[in-house]
XYZ file of C-alpha atoms in Angstrom:
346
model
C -5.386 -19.996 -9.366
C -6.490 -19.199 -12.447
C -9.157 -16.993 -14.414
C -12.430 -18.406 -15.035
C -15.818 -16.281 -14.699
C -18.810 -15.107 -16.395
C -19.055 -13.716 -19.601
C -19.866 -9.968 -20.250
C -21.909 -8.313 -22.450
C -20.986 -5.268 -24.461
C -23.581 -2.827 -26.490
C -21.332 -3.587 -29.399
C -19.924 -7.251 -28.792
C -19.852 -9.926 -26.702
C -16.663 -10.946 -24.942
C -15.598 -13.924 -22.822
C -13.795 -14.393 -19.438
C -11.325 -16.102 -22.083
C -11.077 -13.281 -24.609
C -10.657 -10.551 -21.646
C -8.194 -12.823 -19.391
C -5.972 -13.617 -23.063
C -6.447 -9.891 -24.098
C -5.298 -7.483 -21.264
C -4.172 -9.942 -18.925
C -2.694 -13.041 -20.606
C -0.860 -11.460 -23.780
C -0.453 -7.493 -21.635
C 2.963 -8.457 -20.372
C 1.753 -8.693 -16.414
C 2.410 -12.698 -17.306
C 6.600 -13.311 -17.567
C 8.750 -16.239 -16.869
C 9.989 -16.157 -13.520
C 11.954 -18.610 -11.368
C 9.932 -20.430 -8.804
C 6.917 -19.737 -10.800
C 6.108 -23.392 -12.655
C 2.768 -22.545 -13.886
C 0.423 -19.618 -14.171
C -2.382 -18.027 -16.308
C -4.255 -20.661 -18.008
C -4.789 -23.994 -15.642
C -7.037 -24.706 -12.480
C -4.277 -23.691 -9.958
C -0.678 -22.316 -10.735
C 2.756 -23.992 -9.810
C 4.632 -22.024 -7.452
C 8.333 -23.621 -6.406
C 9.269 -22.456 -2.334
C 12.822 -22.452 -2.053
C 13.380 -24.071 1.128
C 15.376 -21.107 3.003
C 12.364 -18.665 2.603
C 8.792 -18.253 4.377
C 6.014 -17.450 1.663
C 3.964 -14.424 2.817
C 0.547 -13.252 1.277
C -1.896 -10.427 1.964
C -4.860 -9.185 0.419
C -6.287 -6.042 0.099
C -9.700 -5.461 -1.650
C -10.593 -1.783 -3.257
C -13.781 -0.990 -3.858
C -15.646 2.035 -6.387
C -16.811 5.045 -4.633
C -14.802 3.718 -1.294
C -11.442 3.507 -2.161
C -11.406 5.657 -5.165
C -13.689 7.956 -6.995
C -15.964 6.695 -9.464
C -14.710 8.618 -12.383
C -10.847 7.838 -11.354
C -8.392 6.835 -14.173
C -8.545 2.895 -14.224
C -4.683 3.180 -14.489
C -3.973 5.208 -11.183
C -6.670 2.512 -9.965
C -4.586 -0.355 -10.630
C -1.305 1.328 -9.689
C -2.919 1.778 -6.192
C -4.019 -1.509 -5.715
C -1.009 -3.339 -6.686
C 1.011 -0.725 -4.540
C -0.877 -0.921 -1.312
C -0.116 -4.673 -1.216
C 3.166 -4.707 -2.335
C 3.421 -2.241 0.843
C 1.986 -5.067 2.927
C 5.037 -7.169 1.864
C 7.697 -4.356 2.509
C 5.887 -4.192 5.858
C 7.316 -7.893 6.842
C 10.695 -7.487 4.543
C 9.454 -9.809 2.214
C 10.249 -9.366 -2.001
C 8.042 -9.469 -3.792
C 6.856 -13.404 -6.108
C 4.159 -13.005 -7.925
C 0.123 -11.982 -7.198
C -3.621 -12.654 -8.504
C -6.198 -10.627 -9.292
C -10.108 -10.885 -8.614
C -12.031 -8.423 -10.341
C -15.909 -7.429 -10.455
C -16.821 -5.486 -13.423
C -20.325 -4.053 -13.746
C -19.354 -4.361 -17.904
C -16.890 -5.149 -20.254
C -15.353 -1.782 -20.968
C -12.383 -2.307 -23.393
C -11.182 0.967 -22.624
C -11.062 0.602 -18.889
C -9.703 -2.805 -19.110
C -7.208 -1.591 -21.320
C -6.020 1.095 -19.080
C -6.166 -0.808 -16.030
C -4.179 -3.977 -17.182
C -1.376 -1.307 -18.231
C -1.711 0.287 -15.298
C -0.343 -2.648 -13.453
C 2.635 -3.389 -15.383
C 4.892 -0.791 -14.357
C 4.852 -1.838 -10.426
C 4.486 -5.616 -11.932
C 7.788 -5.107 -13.596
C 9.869 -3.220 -11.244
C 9.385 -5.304 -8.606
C 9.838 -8.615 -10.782
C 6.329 -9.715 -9.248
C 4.060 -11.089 -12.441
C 0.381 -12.230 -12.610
C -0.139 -15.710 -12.485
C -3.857 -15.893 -11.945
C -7.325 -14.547 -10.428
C -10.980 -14.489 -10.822
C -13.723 -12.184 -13.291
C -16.839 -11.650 -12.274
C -19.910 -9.261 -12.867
C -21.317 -6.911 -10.377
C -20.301 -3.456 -8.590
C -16.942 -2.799 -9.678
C -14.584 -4.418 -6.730
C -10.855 -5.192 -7.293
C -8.947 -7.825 -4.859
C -5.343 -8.205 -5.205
C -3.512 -11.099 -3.079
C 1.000 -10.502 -3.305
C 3.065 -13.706 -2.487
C 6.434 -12.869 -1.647
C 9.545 -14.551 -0.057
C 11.025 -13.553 3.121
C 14.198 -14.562 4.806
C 13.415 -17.231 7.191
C 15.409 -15.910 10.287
C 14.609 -12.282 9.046
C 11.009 -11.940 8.735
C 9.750 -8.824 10.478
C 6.205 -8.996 12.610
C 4.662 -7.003 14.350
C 5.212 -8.753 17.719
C 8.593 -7.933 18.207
C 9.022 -4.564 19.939
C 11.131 -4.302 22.970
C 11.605 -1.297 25.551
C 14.004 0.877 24.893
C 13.496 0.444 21.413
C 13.576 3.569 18.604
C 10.689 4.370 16.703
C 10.944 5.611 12.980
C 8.823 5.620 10.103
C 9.463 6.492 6.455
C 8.862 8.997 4.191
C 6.474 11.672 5.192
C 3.077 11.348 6.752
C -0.454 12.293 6.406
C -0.287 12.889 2.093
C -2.955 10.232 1.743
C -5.295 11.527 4.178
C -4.849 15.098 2.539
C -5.075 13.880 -0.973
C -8.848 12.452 0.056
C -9.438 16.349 0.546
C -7.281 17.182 -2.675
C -9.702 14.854 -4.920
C -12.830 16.154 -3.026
C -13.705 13.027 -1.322
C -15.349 12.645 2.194
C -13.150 12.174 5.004
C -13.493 10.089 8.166
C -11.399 12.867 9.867
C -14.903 15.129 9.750
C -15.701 18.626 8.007
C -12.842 20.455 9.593
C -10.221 18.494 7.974
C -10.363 20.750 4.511
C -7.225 22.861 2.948
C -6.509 26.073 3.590
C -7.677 26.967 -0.022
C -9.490 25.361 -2.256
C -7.144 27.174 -4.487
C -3.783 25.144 -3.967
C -1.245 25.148 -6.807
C -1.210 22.311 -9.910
C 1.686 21.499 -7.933
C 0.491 20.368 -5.384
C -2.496 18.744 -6.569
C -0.358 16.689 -8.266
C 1.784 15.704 -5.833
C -1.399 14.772 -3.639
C -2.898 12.829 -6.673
C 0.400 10.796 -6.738
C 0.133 10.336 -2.848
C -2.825 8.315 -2.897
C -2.877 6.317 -6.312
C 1.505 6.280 -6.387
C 2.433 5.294 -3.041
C 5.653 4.125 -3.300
C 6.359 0.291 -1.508
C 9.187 0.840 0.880
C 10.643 -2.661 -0.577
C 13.967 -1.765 -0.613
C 14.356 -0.179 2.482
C 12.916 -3.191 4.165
C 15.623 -5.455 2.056
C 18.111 -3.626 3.280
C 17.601 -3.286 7.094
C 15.282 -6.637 7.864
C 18.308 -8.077 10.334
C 17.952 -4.570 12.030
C 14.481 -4.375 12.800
C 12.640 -5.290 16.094
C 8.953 -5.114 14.604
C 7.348 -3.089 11.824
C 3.738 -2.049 10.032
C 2.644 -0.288 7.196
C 0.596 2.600 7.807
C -2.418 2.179 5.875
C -5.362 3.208 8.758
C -2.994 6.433 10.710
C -0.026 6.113 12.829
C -1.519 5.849 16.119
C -3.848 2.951 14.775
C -0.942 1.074 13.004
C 1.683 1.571 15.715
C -1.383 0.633 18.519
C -0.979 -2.152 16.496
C 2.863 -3.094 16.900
C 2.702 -2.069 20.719
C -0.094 -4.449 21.409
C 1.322 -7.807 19.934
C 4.454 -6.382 21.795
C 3.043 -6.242 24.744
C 4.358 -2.726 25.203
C 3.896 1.126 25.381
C 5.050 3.391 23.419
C 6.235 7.911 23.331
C 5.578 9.810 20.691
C 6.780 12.948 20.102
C 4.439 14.720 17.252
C 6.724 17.182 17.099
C 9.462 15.413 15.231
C 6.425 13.660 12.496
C 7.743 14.518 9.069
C 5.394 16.756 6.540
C 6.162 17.295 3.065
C 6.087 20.908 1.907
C 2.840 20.073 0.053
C 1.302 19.121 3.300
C 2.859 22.265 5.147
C 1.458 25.005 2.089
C -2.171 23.451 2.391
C -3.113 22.188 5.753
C -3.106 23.664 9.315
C -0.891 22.436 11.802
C -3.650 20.976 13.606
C -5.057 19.433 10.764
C -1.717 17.748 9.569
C -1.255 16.291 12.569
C -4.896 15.001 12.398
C -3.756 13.679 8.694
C -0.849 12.145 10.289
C -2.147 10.116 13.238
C -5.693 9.521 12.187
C -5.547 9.651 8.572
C -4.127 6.738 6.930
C -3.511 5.631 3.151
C 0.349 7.104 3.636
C 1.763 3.349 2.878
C 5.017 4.197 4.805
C 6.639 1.930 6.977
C 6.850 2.046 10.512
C 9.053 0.213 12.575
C 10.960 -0.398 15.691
C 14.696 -1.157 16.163
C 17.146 -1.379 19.183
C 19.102 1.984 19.439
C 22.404 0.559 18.992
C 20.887 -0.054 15.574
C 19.902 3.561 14.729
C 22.916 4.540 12.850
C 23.231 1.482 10.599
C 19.659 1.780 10.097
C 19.956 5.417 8.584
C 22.952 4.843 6.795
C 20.781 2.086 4.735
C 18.203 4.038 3.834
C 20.650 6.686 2.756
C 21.797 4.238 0.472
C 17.833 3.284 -0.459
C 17.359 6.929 -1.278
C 14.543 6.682 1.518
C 14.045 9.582 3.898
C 13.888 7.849 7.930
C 12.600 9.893 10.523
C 12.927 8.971 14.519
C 9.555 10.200 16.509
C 9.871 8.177 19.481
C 10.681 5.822 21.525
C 9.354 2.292 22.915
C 8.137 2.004 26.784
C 6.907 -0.272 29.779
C 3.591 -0.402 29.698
C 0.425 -0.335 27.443
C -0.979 2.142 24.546
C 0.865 5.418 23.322
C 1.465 8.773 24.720
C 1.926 11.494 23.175
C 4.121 14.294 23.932
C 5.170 18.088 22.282
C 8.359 19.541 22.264
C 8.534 20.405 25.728
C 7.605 16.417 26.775
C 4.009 17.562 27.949
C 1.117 15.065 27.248
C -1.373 15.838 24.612
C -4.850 14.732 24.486
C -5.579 12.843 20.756
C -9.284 12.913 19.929
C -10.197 11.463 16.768
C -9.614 8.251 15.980
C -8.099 6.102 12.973
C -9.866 4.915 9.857
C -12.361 1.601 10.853
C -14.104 -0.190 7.830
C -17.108 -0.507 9.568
């Protein structure tokens, strides 16, 4: 792929597809040699080199203005997120990350916003060795569409098909900061009026943290590296547990226990949200970007000790069963009726 659009007009200049792709794009650093990458910006179609031991995954996520993010949101939060979220589609199947493209749909040529935005993909771009090597401009309602290649392990690939009974459940990190930062940035929720904070008042702390939930979600790469011959099956959890996990349990064929007492909350989520509420935020809420996955119990303590070593918090909340859907029990093993139901697009 490479970039090739429409020009765009500006109120003081006009400026190319060429002139924007060579300016932030081309000459930003987001372009770097990498091995396995032949060709990128600048041809019809770039050169990527397989190595024959590895499986090439891709996924796509598209993010679009006064949907996925407010309209007056910082254009480098904007591109963190969007590179982030699909780099978390690759952790999700224990894949490292190659290299990605970009389409974009720009209602102008802002210099300023491009500016921000093409730096505001270069520290995730870097980190995780993954350059740009090509995309698409167009005009129209500002849209961005980001598509990851990465390399997984041929024999080690995790799906989501994979979950047997008996198996452990875990996820990472904590659960239900994206949903809550919606309400933290003002933004309508699919969770309905009721999900608000307890104050409207909450500490610079914690709006902060909440803002660097949703646009700095932080792809559980590593911890997938490091425990992909452990796993049975795994997700991200980008639309609420119970939707993601519904997910894992029905290419499994399976069932599945849940015990929402043992979900992990940060103290952010614990100062400004009810119980009821996080657990709403939790199950329903989506936008956490945290893995969840399955793994035979014999596997449980290697497991942990890897993500000690990843510096990535692992939680257990349940367990794999005969059957079909998910239950969900308290403390005490008692069933709980779950209302409300995870994010749909339409």
């Amino acid at each position: 792929l490479n970039f090739r659009s429409v020009s765009f007009r500006s109120a003081h200049m006009y400026q190319s597809e060429f002139e924007i792709i060579r300016r932030y794009f081309a000459e930003s650093g987001l372009y770097f040699d990498k091995s396995g990458v032949e060709l990128g910006i600048g041809d019809d179609a770039a050169l990527l080199q397989v190595p024959e031991d590895k499986l090439l995954a891709l996924s796509m996520d598209i993010l679009v203005e006064s949907v996925h993010f407010p309209m007056s949101a910082d254009p480098g939060l904007v591109a963190n997120r969007a590179l982030a979220v699909n780099l978390s589609d690759l952790a999700a199947m224990a894949a490292e990350p190659f290299c990605f493209t970009l389409g974009l749909v720009l209602p102008d040529n802002d210099e300023h916003w491009l500016q921000e935005f093409s730096q505001g993909l270069l520290p995730l771009a870097r980190k995780y060795n993954c350059p740009l090597v090509g995309g698409d401009i167009t005009r129209g309602p500002l849209s961005i569409c980001i598509q990851v290649q990465g390399l997984c392990e041929k024999h080690h690939a995790v799906r989501r098909s994979g979950a047997c009974v008996g198996d452990k459940i875990y996820v990472s990190g904590t659960l239900g900061d994206g949903a809550i930062a919606l309400a933290s940035l003002a933004q309508e929720s699919h969770l309905g009026k009721s999900f608000a904070l307890i104050s409207e008042n909450i500490s610079a702390n914690c709006r902060q943290y909440f803002e660097n939930a949703y646009y700095k979600p932080e792809p559980r790469i590593e911890l997938a590296r490091r425990t992909a011959s452990l796993l049975s099956s795994g997700i991200d959890i980008s639309d609420g547990l119970l939707g993601d996990l519904g997910h894992i349990t029905q290419a499994s064929g399976v069932g599945a226990k849940l015990s929402v007492n043992l979900l992990p909350f940060s103290a952010s989520a614990i100062c400004c949200m009810s119980e009821e509420n996080r657990l709403l935020a939790a199950l329903h809420g989506g936008d956490d970007y945290e893995l969840c996955c399955t793994l035979p119990a014999n596997n449980c303590a290697q497991f942990e000790e890897q993500a000690r070593q990843a510096d990535t918090p692992v939680t257990c909340i349940g367990e794999i069963v005969a059957g079909s859907g998910i239950v969900c029990v308290d403390e005490a093993g008692n069933s709980l009726s779950i209302e409300a139901a995870s994010y749909q697009h339409f």
